[in-house]
């Protein structure tokens, strides 16, 4: 008999311990961007791949010279795209006719002084950049804002879990699992056509504010409290 009672108590304990609740939490931090990522590109056509490459190389060198004159550090300029492709004329019922080649080059420029942002765009255009113009804003220390958002997300999850579990007559136990998913939605602006270099004063660009969002899912064990019953909240 004692063995049977011990087994029943063990099963009851396991059943209680296995009760848990998984709750999502979100945290948001609003910050002012302190850097920008500028994308600029150049493409050139030629009858041969070498001709297209040479034409495009001259444009790229002018863009680099313009950036150097503006004081953009070499570490803040990165090649992100490089290609040479053939161009064909397609006529129905005829074999494709080779027209020539197109060379393309894309740069990503990190601008840390927003006062130079418009000048960087204008300088790239003046140097011959003619495609893939765009800007994305970000921050130099994203982990600082991510950590703040993480803390808020965990607090939000615990607050929700306490409401549900206490309302059901239990109490929160230990944390069983935590999973995270976060997003840092940099804002991007794209320009289908580059502004002419003679447009006048540098184009004004406003960074505004951005949000750093973090979402988590936290699973808590539920402790059943003897004598506690579900409380009915008043309607409304």
PDB file of N, CA, C and O in Angstrom, residues 33-69:
ATOM      1  N   UNK A  33      19.899  57.860 -35.331  1.00  0.00           N
ATOM      2  CA  UNK A  33      21.045  57.296 -36.057  1.00  0.00           C
ATOM      3  C   UNK A  33      22.239  58.242 -36.032  1.00  0.00           C
ATOM      4  O   UNK A  33      22.077  59.465 -36.063  1.00  0.00           O
ATOM      5  N   UNK A  34      23.439  57.663 -35.977  1.00  0.00           N
ATOM      6  CA  UNK A  34      24.644  58.486 -35.984  1.00  0.00           C
ATOM      7  C   UNK A  34      25.579  58.146 -37.147  1.00  0.00           C
ATOM      8  O   UNK A  34      26.700  58.640 -37.204  1.00  0.00           O
ATOM      9  N   UNK A  35      25.113  57.300 -38.060  1.00  0.00           N
ATOM     10  CA  UNK A  35      25.891  57.054 -39.274  1.00  0.00           C
ATOM     11  C   UNK A  35      24.949  56.646 -40.406  1.00  0.00           C
ATOM     12  O   UNK A  35      23.797  56.264 -40.177  1.00  0.00           O
ATOM     13  N   UNK A  36      25.455  56.759 -41.619  1.00  0.00           N
ATOM     14  CA  UNK A  36      24.671  56.402 -42.804  1.00  0.00           C
ATOM     15  C   UNK A  36      25.502  55.515 -43.712  1.00  0.00           C
ATOM     16  O   UNK A  36      26.730  55.643 -43.779  1.00  0.00           O
ATOM     17  N   UNK A  37      24.831  54.593 -44.390  1.00  0.00           N
ATOM     18  CA  UNK A  37      25.475  53.736 -45.382  1.00  0.00           C
ATOM     19  C   UNK A  37      24.958  54.156 -46.756  1.00  0.00           C
ATOM     20  O   UNK A  37      23.768  53.994 -47.049  1.00  0.00           O
ATOM     21  N   UNK A  38      25.838  54.706 -47.563  1.00  0.00           N
ATOM     22  CA  UNK A  38      25.468  55.205 -48.887  1.00  0.00           C
ATOM     23  C   UNK A  38      25.899  54.194 -49.942  1.00  0.00           C
ATOM     24  O   UNK A  38      27.067  53.799 -49.984  1.00  0.00           O
ATOM     25  N   UNK A  39      24.964  53.774 -50.767  1.00  0.00           N
ATOM     26  CA  UNK A  39      25.267  52.877 -51.885  1.00  0.00           C
ATOM     27  C   UNK A  39      25.297  53.679 -53.180  1.00  0.00           C
ATOM     28  O   UNK A  39      24.349  54.424 -53.474  1.00  0.00           O
ATOM     29  N   UNK A  40      26.363  53.544 -53.932  1.00  0.00           N
ATOM     30  CA  UNK A  40      26.461  54.185 -55.242  1.00  0.00           C
ATOM     31  C   UNK A  40      27.017  53.160 -56.223  1.00  0.00           C
ATOM     32  O   UNK A  40      27.810  52.294 -55.855  1.00  0.00           O
ATOM     33  N   UNK A  41      26.592  53.280 -57.468  1.00  0.00           N
ATOM     34  CA  UNK A  41      27.066  52.342 -58.474  1.00  0.00           C
ATOM     35  C   UNK A  41      27.339  53.029 -59.786  1.00  0.00           C
ATOM     36  O   UNK A  41      26.870  54.148 -60.041  1.00  0.00           O
ATOM     37  N   UNK A  42      28.107  52.371 -60.625  1.00  0.00           N
ATOM     38  CA  UNK A  42      28.422  52.885 -61.957  1.00  0.00           C
ATOM     39  C   UNK A  42      28.402  51.732 -62.935  1.00  0.00           C
ATOM     40  O   UNK A  42      28.833  50.623 -62.616  1.00  0.00           O
ATOM     41  N   UNK A  43      27.885  51.990 -64.131  1.00  0.00           N
ATOM     42  CA  UNK A  43      27.908  50.977 -65.183  1.00  0.00           C
ATOM     43  C   UNK A  43      28.275  51.640 -66.498  1.00  0.00           C
ATOM     44  O   UNK A  43      27.928  52.795 -66.747  1.00  0.00           O
ATOM     45  N   UNK A  44      29.000  50.915 -67.347  1.00  0.00           N
ATOM     46  CA  UNK A  44      29.447  51.424 -68.639  1.00  0.00           C
ATOM     47  C   UNK A  44      29.332  50.331 -69.686  1.00  0.00           C
ATOM     48  O   UNK A  44      29.534  49.149 -69.396  1.00  0.00           O
ATOM     49  N   UNK A  45      28.995  50.749 -70.899  1.00  0.00           N
ATOM     50  CA  UNK A  45      28.874  49.817 -72.012  1.00  0.00           C
ATOM     51  C   UNK A  45      30.083  49.925 -72.933  1.00  0.00           C
ATOM     52  O   UNK A  45      30.692  50.992 -73.068  1.00  0.00           O
ATOM     53  N   UNK A  46      30.429  48.825 -73.564  1.00  0.00           N
ATOM     54  CA  UNK A  46      31.520  48.799 -74.529  1.00  0.00           C
ATOM     55  C   UNK A  46      31.328  47.677 -75.523  1.00  0.00           C
ATOM     56  O   UNK A  46      30.598  46.714 -75.254  1.00  0.00           O
ATOM     57  N   UNK A  47      31.977  47.789 -76.663  1.00  0.00           N
ATOM     58  CA  UNK A  47      31.880  46.733 -77.674  1.00  0.00           C
ATOM     59  C   UNK A  47      32.579  45.460 -77.201  1.00  0.00           C
ATOM     60  O   UNK A  47      32.199  44.351 -77.581  1.00  0.00           O
ATOM     61  N   UNK A  48      33.613  45.636 -76.380  1.00  0.00           N
ATOM     62  CA  UNK A  48      34.304  44.489 -75.805  1.00  0.00           C
ATOM     63  C   UNK A  48      34.248  44.594 -74.289  1.00  0.00           C
ATOM     64  O   UNK A  48      33.993  45.673 -73.722  1.00  0.00           O
ATOM     65  N   UNK A  49      34.511  43.480 -73.623  1.00  0.00           N
ATOM     66  CA  UNK A  49      34.507  43.484 -72.162  1.00  0.00           C
ATOM     67  C   UNK A  49      35.607  44.404 -71.639  1.00  0.00           C
ATOM     68  O   UNK A  49      35.410  45.126 -70.652  1.00  0.00           O
ATOM     69  N   UNK A  50      36.762  44.405 -72.314  1.00  0.00           N
ATOM     70  CA  UNK A  50      37.871  45.252 -71.875  1.00  0.00           C
ATOM     71  C   UNK A  50      37.516  46.729 -71.988  1.00  0.00           C
ATOM     72  O   UNK A  50      37.857  47.537 -71.116  1.00  0.00           O
ATOM     73  N   UNK A  51      36.822  47.097 -73.078  1.00  0.00           N
ATOM     74  CA  UNK A  51      36.433  48.502 -73.254  1.00  0.00           C
ATOM     75  C   UNK A  51      35.446  48.933 -72.171  1.00  0.00           C
ATOM     76  O   UNK A  51      35.586  50.015 -71.583  1.00  0.00           O
ATOM     77  N   UNK A  52      34.443  48.096 -71.903  1.00  0.00           N
ATOM     78  CA  UNK A  52      33.468  48.420 -70.862  1.00  0.00           C
ATOM     79  C   UNK A  52      34.145  48.527 -69.508  1.00  0.00           C
ATOM     80  O   UNK A  52      33.847  49.435 -68.708  1.00  0.00           O
ATOM     81  N   UNK A  53      35.073  47.613 -69.245  1.00  0.00           N
ATOM     82  CA  UNK A  53      35.796  47.612 -67.967  1.00  0.00           C
ATOM     83  C   UNK A  53      36.632  48.871 -67.802  1.00  0.00           C
ATOM     84  O   UNK A  53      36.670  49.471 -66.730  1.00  0.00           O
ATOM     85  N   UNK A  54      37.298  49.272 -68.888  1.00  0.00           N
ATOM     86  CA  UNK A  54      38.154  50.462 -68.828  1.00  0.00           C
ATOM     87  C   UNK A  54      37.321  51.722 -68.600  1.00  0.00           C
ATOM     88  O   UNK A  54      37.678  52.568 -67.781  1.00  0.00           O
ATOM     89  N   UNK A  55      36.200  51.847 -69.310  1.00  0.00           N
ATOM     90  CA  UNK A  55      35.324  53.013 -69.127  1.00  0.00           C
ATOM     91  C   UNK A  55      34.819  53.094 -67.690  1.00  0.00           C
ATOM     92  O   UNK A  55      34.814  54.159 -67.072  1.00  0.00           O
ATOM     93  N   UNK A  56      34.405  51.961 -67.181  1.00  0.00           N
ATOM     94  CA  UNK A  56      33.859  51.974 -65.823  1.00  0.00           C
ATOM     95  C   UNK A  56      34.950  52.231 -64.788  1.00  0.00           C
ATOM     96  O   UNK A  56      34.713  52.873 -63.757  1.00  0.00           O
ATOM     97  N   UNK A  57      36.151  51.732 -65.062  1.00  0.00           N
ATOM     98  CA  UNK A  57      37.261  51.974 -64.147  1.00  0.00           C
ATOM     99  C   UNK A  57      37.577  53.449 -64.007  1.00  0.00           C
ATOM    100  O   UNK A  57      37.904  53.934 -62.915  1.00  0.00           O
ATOM    101  N   UNK A  58      37.451  54.203 -65.098  1.00  0.00           N
ATOM    102  CA  UNK A  58      37.696  55.653 -65.049  1.00  0.00           C
ATOM    103  C   UNK A  58      36.665  56.348 -64.167  1.00  0.00           C
ATOM    104  O   UNK A  58      36.994  57.258 -63.396  1.00  0.00           O
ATOM    105  N   UNK A  59      35.419  55.910 -64.256  1.00  0.00           N
ATOM    106  CA  UNK A  59      34.376  56.488 -63.410  1.00  0.00           C
ATOM    107  C   UNK A  59      34.645  56.180 -61.939  1.00  0.00           C
ATOM    108  O   UNK A  59      34.561  57.061 -61.071  1.00  0.00           O
ATOM    109  N   UNK A  60      34.970  54.935 -61.652  1.00  0.00           N
ATOM    110  CA  UNK A  60      35.204  54.527 -60.267  1.00  0.00           C
ATOM    111  C   UNK A  60      36.367  55.305 -59.663  1.00  0.00           C
ATOM    112  O   UNK A  60      36.309  55.740 -58.504  1.00  0.00           O
ATOM    113  N   UNK A  61      37.428  55.510 -60.433  1.00  0.00           N
ATOM    114  CA  UNK A  61      38.574  56.273 -59.922  1.00  0.00           C
ATOM    115  C   UNK A  61      38.177  57.709 -59.598  1.00  0.00           C
ATOM    116  O   UNK A  61      38.621  58.276 -58.588  1.00  0.00           O
ATOM    117  N   UNK A  62      37.319  58.297 -60.413  1.00  0.00           N
ATOM    118  CA  UNK A  62      36.849  59.662 -60.137  1.00  0.00           C
ATOM    119  C   UNK A  62      36.009  59.704 -58.864  1.00  0.00           C
ATOM    120  O   UNK A  62      36.097  60.653 -58.079  1.00  0.00           O
ATOM    121  N   UNK A  63      35.183  58.676 -58.666  1.00  0.00           N
ATOM    122  CA  UNK A  63      34.374  58.616 -57.444  1.00  0.00           C
ATOM    123  C   UNK A  63      35.280  58.506 -56.226  1.00  0.00           C
ATOM    124  O   UNK A  63      35.084  59.191 -55.221  1.00  0.00           O
ATOM    125  N   UNK A  64      36.298  57.649 -56.300  1.00  0.00           N
ATOM    126  CA  UNK A  64      37.240  57.498 -55.191  1.00  0.00           C
ATOM    127  C   UNK A  64      37.967  58.813 -54.909  1.00  0.00           C
ATOM    128  O   UNK A  64      38.176  59.178 -53.744  1.00  0.00           O
ATOM    129  N   UNK A  65      38.371  59.519 -55.960  1.00  0.00           N
ATOM    130  CA  UNK A  65      39.049  60.805 -55.773  1.00  0.00           C
ATOM    131  C   UNK A  65      38.140  61.804 -55.068  1.00  0.00           C
ATOM    132  O   UNK A  65      38.579  62.543 -54.175  1.00  0.00           O
ATOM    133  N   UNK A  66      36.861  61.825 -55.470  1.00  0.00           N
ATOM    134  CA  UNK A  66      35.909  62.745 -54.848  1.00  0.00           C
ATOM    135  C   UNK A  66      35.727  62.425 -53.372  1.00  0.00           C
ATOM    136  O   UNK A  66      35.673  63.331 -52.525  1.00  0.00           O
ATOM    137  N   UNK A  67      35.649  61.146 -53.040  1.00  0.00           N
ATOM    138  CA  UNK A  67      35.477  60.746 -51.638  1.00  0.00           C
ATOM    139  C   UNK A  67      36.708  61.092 -50.812  1.00  0.00           C
ATOM    140  O   UNK A  67      36.598  61.518 -49.657  1.00  0.00           O
ATOM    141  N   UNK A  68      37.878  60.915 -51.411  1.00  0.00           N
ATOM    142  CA  UNK A  68      39.121  61.249 -50.701  1.00  0.00           C
ATOM    143  C   UNK A  68      39.192  62.738 -50.403  1.00  0.00           C
ATOM    144  O   UNK A  68      39.602  63.145 -49.310  1.00  0.00           O
ATOM    145  N   UNK A  69      38.776  63.573 -51.353  1.00  0.00           N
ATOM    146  CA  UNK A  69      38.788  65.019 -51.144  1.00  0.00           C
ATOM    147  C   UNK A  69      37.814  65.435 -50.042  1.00  0.00           C
ATOM    148  O   UNK A  69      38.019  66.443 -49.376  1.00  0.00           O
TER     149      UNK A  69
END
